[in-house]
Coordinates of C-alpha atoms and ligand atoms in Angstrom, one line a residue:
X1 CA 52.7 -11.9 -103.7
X2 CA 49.1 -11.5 -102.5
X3 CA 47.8 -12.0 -98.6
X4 CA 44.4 -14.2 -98.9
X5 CA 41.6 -11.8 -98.3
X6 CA 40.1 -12.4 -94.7
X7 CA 36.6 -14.4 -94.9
X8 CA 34.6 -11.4 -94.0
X9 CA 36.0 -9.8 -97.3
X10 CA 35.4 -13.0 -99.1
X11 CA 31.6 -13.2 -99.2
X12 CA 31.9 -9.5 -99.4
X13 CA 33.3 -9.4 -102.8
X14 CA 31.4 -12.3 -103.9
X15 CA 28.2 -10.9 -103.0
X16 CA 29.2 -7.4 -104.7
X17 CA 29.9 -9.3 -107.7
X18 CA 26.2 -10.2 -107.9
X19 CA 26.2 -13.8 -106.6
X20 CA 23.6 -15.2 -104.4
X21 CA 25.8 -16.9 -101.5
X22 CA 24.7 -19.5 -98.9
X23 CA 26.9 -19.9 -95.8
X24 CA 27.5 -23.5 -94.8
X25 CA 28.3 -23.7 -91.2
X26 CA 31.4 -22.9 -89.4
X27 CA 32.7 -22.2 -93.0
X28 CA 35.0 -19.0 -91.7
X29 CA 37.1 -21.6 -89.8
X30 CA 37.1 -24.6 -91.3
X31 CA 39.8 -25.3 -93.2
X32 CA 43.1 -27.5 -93.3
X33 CA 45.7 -24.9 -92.0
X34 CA 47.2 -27.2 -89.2
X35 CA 48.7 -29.1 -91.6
X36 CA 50.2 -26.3 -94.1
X37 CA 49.8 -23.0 -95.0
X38 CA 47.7 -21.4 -96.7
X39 CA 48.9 -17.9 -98.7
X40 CA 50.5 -15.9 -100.4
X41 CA 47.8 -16.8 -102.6
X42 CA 48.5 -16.7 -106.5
X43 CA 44.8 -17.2 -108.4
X44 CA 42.0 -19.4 -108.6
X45 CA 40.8 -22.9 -109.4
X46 CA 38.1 -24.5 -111.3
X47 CA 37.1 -28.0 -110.3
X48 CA 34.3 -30.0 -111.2
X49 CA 32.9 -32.6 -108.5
X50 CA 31.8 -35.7 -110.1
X51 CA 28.6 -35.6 -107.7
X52 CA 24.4 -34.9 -108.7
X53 CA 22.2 -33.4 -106.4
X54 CA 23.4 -29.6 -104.6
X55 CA 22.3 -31.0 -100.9
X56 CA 25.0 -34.4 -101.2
X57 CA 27.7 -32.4 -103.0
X58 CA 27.8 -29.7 -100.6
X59 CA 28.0 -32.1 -97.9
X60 CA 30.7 -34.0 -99.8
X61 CA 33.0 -31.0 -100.1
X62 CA 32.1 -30.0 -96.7
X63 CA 33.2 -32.9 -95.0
X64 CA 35.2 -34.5 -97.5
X65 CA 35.8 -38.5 -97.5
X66 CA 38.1 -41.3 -96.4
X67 CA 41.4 -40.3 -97.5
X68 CA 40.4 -37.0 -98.6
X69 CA 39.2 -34.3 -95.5
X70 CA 36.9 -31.4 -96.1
X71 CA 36.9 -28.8 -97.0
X72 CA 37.6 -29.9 -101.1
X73 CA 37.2 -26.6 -101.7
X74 CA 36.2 -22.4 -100.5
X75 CA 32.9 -22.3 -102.7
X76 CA 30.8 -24.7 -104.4
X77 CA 28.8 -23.7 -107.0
X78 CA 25.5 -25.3 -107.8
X79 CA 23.7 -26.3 -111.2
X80 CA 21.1 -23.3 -110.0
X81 CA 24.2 -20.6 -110.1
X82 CA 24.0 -20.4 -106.1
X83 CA 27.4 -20.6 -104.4
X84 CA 27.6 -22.4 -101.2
X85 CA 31.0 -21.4 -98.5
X86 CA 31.6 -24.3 -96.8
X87 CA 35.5 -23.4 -95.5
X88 CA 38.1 -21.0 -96.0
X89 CA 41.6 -21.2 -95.3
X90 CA 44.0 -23.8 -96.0
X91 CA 41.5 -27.1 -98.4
X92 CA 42.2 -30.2 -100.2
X93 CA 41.1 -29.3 -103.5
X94 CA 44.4 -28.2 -106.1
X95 CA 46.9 -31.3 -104.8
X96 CA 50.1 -31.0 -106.3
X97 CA 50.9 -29.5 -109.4
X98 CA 53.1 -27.7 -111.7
X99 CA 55.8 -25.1 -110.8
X100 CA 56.3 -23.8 -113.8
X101 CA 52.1 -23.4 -114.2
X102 CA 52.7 -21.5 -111.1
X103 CA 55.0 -19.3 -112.3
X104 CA 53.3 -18.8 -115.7
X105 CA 49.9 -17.8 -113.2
X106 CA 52.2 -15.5 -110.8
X107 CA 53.3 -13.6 -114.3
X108 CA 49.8 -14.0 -116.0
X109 CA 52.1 -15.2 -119.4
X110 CA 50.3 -18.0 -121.4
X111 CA 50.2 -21.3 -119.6
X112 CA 52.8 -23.9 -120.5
X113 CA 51.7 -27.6 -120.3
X114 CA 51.0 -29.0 -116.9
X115 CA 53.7 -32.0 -116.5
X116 CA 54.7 -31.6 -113.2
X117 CA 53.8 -32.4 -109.7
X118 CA 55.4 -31.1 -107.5
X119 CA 54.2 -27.7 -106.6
X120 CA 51.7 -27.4 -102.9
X121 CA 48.9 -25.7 -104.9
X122 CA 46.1 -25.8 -101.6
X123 CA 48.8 -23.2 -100.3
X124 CA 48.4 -20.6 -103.3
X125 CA 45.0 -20.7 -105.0
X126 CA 41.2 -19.8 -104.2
X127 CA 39.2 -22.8 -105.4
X128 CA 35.4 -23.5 -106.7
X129 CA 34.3 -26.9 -107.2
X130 CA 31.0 -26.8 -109.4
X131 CA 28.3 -29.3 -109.5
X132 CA 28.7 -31.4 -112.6
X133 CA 29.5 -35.3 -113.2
X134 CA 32.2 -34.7 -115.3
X135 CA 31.3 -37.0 -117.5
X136 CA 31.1 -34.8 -120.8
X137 CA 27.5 -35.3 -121.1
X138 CA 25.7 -33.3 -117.9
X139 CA 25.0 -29.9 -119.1
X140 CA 26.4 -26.8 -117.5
X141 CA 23.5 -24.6 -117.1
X142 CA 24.0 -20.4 -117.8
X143 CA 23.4 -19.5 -114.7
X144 CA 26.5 -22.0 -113.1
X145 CA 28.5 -21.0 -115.7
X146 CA 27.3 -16.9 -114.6
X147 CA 28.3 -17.7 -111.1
X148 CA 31.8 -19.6 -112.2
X149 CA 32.7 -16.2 -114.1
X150 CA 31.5 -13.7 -111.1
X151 CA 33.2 -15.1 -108.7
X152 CA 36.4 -15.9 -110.5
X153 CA 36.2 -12.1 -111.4
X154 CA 35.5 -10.9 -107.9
X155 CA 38.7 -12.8 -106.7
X156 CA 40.4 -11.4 -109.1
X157 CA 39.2 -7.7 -108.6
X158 CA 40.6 -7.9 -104.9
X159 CA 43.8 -9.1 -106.0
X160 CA 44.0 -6.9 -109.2
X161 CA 44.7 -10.0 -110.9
X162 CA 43.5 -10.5 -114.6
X163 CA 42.0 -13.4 -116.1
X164 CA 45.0 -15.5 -116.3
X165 CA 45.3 -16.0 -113.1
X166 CA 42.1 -18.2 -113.6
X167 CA 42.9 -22.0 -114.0
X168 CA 41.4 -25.6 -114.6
X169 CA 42.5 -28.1 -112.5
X170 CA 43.2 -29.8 -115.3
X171 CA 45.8 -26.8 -116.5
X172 CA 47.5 -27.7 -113.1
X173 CA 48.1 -31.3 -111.9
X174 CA 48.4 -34.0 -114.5
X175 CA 46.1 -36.7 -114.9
X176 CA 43.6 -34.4 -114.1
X177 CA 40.4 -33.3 -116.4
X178 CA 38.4 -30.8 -114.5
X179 CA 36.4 -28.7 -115.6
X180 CA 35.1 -31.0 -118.4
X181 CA 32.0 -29.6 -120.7
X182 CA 33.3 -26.1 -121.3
X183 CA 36.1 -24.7 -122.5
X184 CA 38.8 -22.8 -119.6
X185 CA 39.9 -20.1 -122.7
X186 CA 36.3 -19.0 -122.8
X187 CA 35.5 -19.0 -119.2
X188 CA 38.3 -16.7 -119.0
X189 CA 37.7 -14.3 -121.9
X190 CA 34.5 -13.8 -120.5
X191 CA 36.1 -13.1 -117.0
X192 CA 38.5 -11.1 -118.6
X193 CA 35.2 -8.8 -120.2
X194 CA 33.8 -9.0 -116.8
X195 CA 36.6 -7.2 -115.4
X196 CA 37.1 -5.1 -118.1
Ligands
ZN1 ZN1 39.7 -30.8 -109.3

């Protein structure tokens, strides 16, 4: 059972962890909270966006699209390793997922398989969408990968959360395939020696 962090805290931690952060806007504010909550907040998401080009896909998560309203996410993170805030709060990016995922995250026990949906994850988890078509083929450049593991780690320093608490999307809500190109089990091992 874990309060989110306040905004200001937020970029704090991320910045301490060594990331170089760019501030989109009204990003302190924006967010979906008038139409659910948003906490106690249980661990973090990793999403890729199925977009090229940093300037379009922070726009897209921004703003969102028909059907789907912005913010898609807290923190996107480029193919350069820079992580752009564009809201914070309550954001369309986990949908609905798996209770017993959720539980399995709460406890940090091994995940079981995600074949439920029926769980408000935007409520419970931080989440970075990261630059990448998706597609299997667009590389994942060091430096994003770097910035996926910092800032998954500095979330879970605050919350004194281990590396379990760090999912896919695709470990959440099925149907779903995000992150595609890298493997979650070694993103979180080297979260895990991050925090170690
Ligand atoms: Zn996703």
């Amino acid at each position: 059972m874990a309060s989110p962090m306040s905004a200001s805290r937020f970029l704090d931690v991320l910045r301490d962890e060594g990331i170089s952060v760019v501030q989109v806007g009204d990003w302190r504010t924006h967010n979906r909270n008038h139409v659910g909550p948003w906490g106690p907040v249980h661990g973090v998401m990793i999403h890729h966006t199925v977009t090229s080009g940093t300037a379009k896909t922070v726009r897209i998560c921004r703003d969102g699209y028909a059907g789907l309203p912005g913010p898609l996410c807290h923190g996107v993170i480029a193919k350069s390793g820079s992580l752009h805030l564009v809201g914070y709060g309550r954001a369309n990016h986990a949908g609905l997922g798996d209770d017993d995922v959720l539980r399995a995250v709460i406890a940090e026990t091994a995940l079981p398989p995600d074949n439920e949906s029926n769980t408000d994850g935007n409520r419970h988890f931080y989440g970075f969408e990261c630059e990448n078509l998706g597609d299997g083929q667009d590389p994942w450049p060091e430096a994003q990968l770097d910035t996926i593991e910092r800032a998954a780690a500095a979330v879970c320093r605050h919350h004194g959360w281990n590396s379990r608490s760090v999912i896919g999307h695709l470990e959440w809500q099925p149907g779903k395939i995000d992150p595609r190109g890298f493997s979650m089990n070694t993103m979180r091992a080297r979260i895990q020696d991050r925090l170690a």
